[in-house]
Tab-separated table of C-alpha atoms in Angstrom:
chain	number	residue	atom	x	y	z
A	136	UNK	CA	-104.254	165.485	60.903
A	137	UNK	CA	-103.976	169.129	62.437
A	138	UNK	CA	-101.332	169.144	65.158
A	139	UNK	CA	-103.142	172.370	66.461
A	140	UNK	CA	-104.461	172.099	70.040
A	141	UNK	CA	-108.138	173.329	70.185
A	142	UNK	CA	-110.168	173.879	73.711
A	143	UNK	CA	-112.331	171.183	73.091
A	144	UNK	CA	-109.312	168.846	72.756
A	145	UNK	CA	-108.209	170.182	76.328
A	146	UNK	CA	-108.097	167.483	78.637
A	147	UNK	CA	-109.021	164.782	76.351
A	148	UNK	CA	-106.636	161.675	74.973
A	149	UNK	CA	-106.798	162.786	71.595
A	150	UNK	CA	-106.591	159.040	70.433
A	151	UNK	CA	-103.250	158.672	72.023
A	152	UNK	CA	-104.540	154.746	72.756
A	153	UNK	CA	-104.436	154.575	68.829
A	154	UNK	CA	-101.294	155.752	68.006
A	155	UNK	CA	-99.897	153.208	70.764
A	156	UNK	CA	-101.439	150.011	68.979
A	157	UNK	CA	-100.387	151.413	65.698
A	158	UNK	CA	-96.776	151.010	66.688
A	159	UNK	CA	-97.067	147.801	69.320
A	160	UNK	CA	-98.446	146.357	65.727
A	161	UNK	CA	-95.758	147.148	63.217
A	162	UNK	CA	-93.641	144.167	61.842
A	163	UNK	CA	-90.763	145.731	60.704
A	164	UNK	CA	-87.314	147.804	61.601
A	165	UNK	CA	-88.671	150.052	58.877
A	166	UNK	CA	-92.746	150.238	59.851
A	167	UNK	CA	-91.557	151.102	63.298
A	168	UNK	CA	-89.033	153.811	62.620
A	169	UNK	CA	-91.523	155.341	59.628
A	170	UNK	CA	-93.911	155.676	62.415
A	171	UNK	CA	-91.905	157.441	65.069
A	172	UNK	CA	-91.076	159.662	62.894
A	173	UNK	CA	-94.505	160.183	62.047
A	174	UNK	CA	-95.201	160.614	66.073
A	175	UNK	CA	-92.269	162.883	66.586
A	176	UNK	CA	-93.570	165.534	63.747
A	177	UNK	CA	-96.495	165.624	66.419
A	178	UNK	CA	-94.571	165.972	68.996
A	179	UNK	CA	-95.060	162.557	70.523
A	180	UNK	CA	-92.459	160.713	72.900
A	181	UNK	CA	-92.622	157.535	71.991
A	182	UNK	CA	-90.542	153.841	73.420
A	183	UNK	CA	-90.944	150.557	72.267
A	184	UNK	CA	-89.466	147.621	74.138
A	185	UNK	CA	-90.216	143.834	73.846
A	186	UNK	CA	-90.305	141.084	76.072
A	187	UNK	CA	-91.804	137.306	76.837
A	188	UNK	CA	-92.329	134.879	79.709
A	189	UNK	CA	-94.502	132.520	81.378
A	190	UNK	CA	-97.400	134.353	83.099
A	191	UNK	CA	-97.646	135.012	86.141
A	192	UNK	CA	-94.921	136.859	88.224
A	193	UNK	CA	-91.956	135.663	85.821
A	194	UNK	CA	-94.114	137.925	83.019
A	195	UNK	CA	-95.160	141.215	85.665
A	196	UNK	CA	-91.910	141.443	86.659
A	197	UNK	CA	-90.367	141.281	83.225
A	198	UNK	CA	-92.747	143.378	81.427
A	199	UNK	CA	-92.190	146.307	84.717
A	200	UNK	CA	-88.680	146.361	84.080
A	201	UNK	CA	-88.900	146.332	80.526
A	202	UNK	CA	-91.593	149.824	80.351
A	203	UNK	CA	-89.766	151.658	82.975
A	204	UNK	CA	-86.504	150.837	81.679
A	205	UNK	CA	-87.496	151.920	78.124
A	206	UNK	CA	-89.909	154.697	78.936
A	207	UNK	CA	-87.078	156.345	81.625
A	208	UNK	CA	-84.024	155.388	78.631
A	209	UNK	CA	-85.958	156.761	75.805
A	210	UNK	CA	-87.146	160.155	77.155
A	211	UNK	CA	-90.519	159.303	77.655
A	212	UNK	CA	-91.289	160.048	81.123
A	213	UNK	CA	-89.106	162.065	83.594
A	214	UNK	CA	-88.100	160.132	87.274
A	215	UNK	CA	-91.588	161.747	89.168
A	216	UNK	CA	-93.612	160.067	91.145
A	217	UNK	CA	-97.131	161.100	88.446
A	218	UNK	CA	-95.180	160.408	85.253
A	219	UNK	CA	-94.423	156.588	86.841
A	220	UNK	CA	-97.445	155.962	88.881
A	221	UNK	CA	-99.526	156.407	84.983
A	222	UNK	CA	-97.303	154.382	82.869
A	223	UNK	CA	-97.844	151.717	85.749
A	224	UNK	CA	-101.696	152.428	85.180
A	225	UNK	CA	-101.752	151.943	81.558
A	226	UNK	CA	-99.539	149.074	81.688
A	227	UNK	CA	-101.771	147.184	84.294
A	228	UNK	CA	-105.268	148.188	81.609
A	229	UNK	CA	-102.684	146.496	78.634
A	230	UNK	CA	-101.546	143.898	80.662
A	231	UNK	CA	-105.558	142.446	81.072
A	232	UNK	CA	-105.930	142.640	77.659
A	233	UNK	CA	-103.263	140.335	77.066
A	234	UNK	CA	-103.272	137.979	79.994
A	235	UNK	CA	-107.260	137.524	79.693
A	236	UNK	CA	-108.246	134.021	80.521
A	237	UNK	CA	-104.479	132.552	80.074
A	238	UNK	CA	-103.080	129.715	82.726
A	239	UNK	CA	-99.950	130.059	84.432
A	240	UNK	CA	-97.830	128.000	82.286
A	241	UNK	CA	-99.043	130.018	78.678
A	242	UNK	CA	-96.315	131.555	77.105
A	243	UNK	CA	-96.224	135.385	76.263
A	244	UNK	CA	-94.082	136.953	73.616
A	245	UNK	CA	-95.100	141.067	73.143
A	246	UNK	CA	-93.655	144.156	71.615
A	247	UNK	CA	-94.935	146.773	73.912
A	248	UNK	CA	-95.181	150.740	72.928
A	249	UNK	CA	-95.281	153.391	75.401
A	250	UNK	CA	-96.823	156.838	73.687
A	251	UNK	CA	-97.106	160.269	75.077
A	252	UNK	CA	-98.593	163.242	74.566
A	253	UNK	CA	-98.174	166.545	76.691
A	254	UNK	CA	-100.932	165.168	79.311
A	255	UNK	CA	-101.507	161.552	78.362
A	256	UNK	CA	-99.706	158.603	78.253
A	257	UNK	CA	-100.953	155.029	76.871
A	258	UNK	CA	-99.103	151.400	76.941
A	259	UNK	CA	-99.898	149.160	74.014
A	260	UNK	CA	-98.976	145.501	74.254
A	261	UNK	CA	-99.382	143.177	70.869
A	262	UNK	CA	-98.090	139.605	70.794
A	263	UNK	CA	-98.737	135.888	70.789
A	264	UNK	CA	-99.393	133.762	73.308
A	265	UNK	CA	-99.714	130.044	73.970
A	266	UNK	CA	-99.743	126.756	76.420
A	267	UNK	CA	-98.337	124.703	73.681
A	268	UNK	CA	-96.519	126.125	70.316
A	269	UNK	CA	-99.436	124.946	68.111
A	270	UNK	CA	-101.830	126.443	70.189
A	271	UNK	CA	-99.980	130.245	69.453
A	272	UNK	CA	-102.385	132.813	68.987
A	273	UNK	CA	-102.580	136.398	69.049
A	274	UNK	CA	-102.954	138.599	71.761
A	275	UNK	CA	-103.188	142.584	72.718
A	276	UNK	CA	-104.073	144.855	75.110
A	277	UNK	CA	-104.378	148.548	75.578
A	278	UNK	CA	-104.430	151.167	78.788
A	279	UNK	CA	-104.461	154.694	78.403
A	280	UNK	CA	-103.849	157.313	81.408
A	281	UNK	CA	-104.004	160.889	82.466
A	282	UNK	CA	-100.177	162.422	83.732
């Protein structure tokens, strides 16, 4: 893929969403660190974090501290009011994804990635959830935003 910025690629994501699910979905140490390397040749910031809870508040509150934690630690976003206030955004798109139709008392286990390019910035949340440990399933969500 050309890292080469063409005006028609001005203003547009530039599949940044992708490149957030590709590394929310890696199973390995290894996969992960293969792929931020990958991200930083492209000059890519690039956090990944993981955390679990019931839904509801116990979850929002852990998954808030979690992204801004890792995203602020990791280089990802600078301490400005428009670098926060889109993480936030793309979190809340991810965090539908995953919490579609779940009760309060299902259990939520993701590894979340937080991906930026010069302009965009997209959350990408990929776990399992469940109300009872053989009822564990799958679960992801995706939000993409404009810095």
């Amino acid at each position: 893929m050309d890292n080469k910025k063409r005006p028609e690629d001005i203003g547009r994501s530039n599949g940044i969403g992708y490149y957030a699910m590709r590394l929310a979905i890696t199973q390995s140490q290894y996969e992960e660190e293969r792929v931020k390397e990958e991200y930083a040749s492209r000059q890519l910031k690039v956090a990944v974090t993981e955390t679990g809870g019931k839904t509801g508040l116990d979850f929002q509150d852990k998954v808030s501290r979690s992204l801004i934690g890792a995203a602020l630690n990791q280089g990802v976003i600078d301490r400005s009011g428009n670098e926060i206030h889109a993480l936030f955004h793309a979190a809340e798109e991810a965090k539908r994804g995953v919490l579609v139709n779940s009760t309060t008392d299902t259990s939520v286990a993701v590894k979340i990635a937080i991906v930026r390019s010069e302009h965009w910035i997209s959350v990408a949340m990929f776990g399992t959830s469940a109300i009872h440990p053989l009822s564990s399933h799958e679960r992801c969500g995706l939000g993409v935003m404009h810095i």
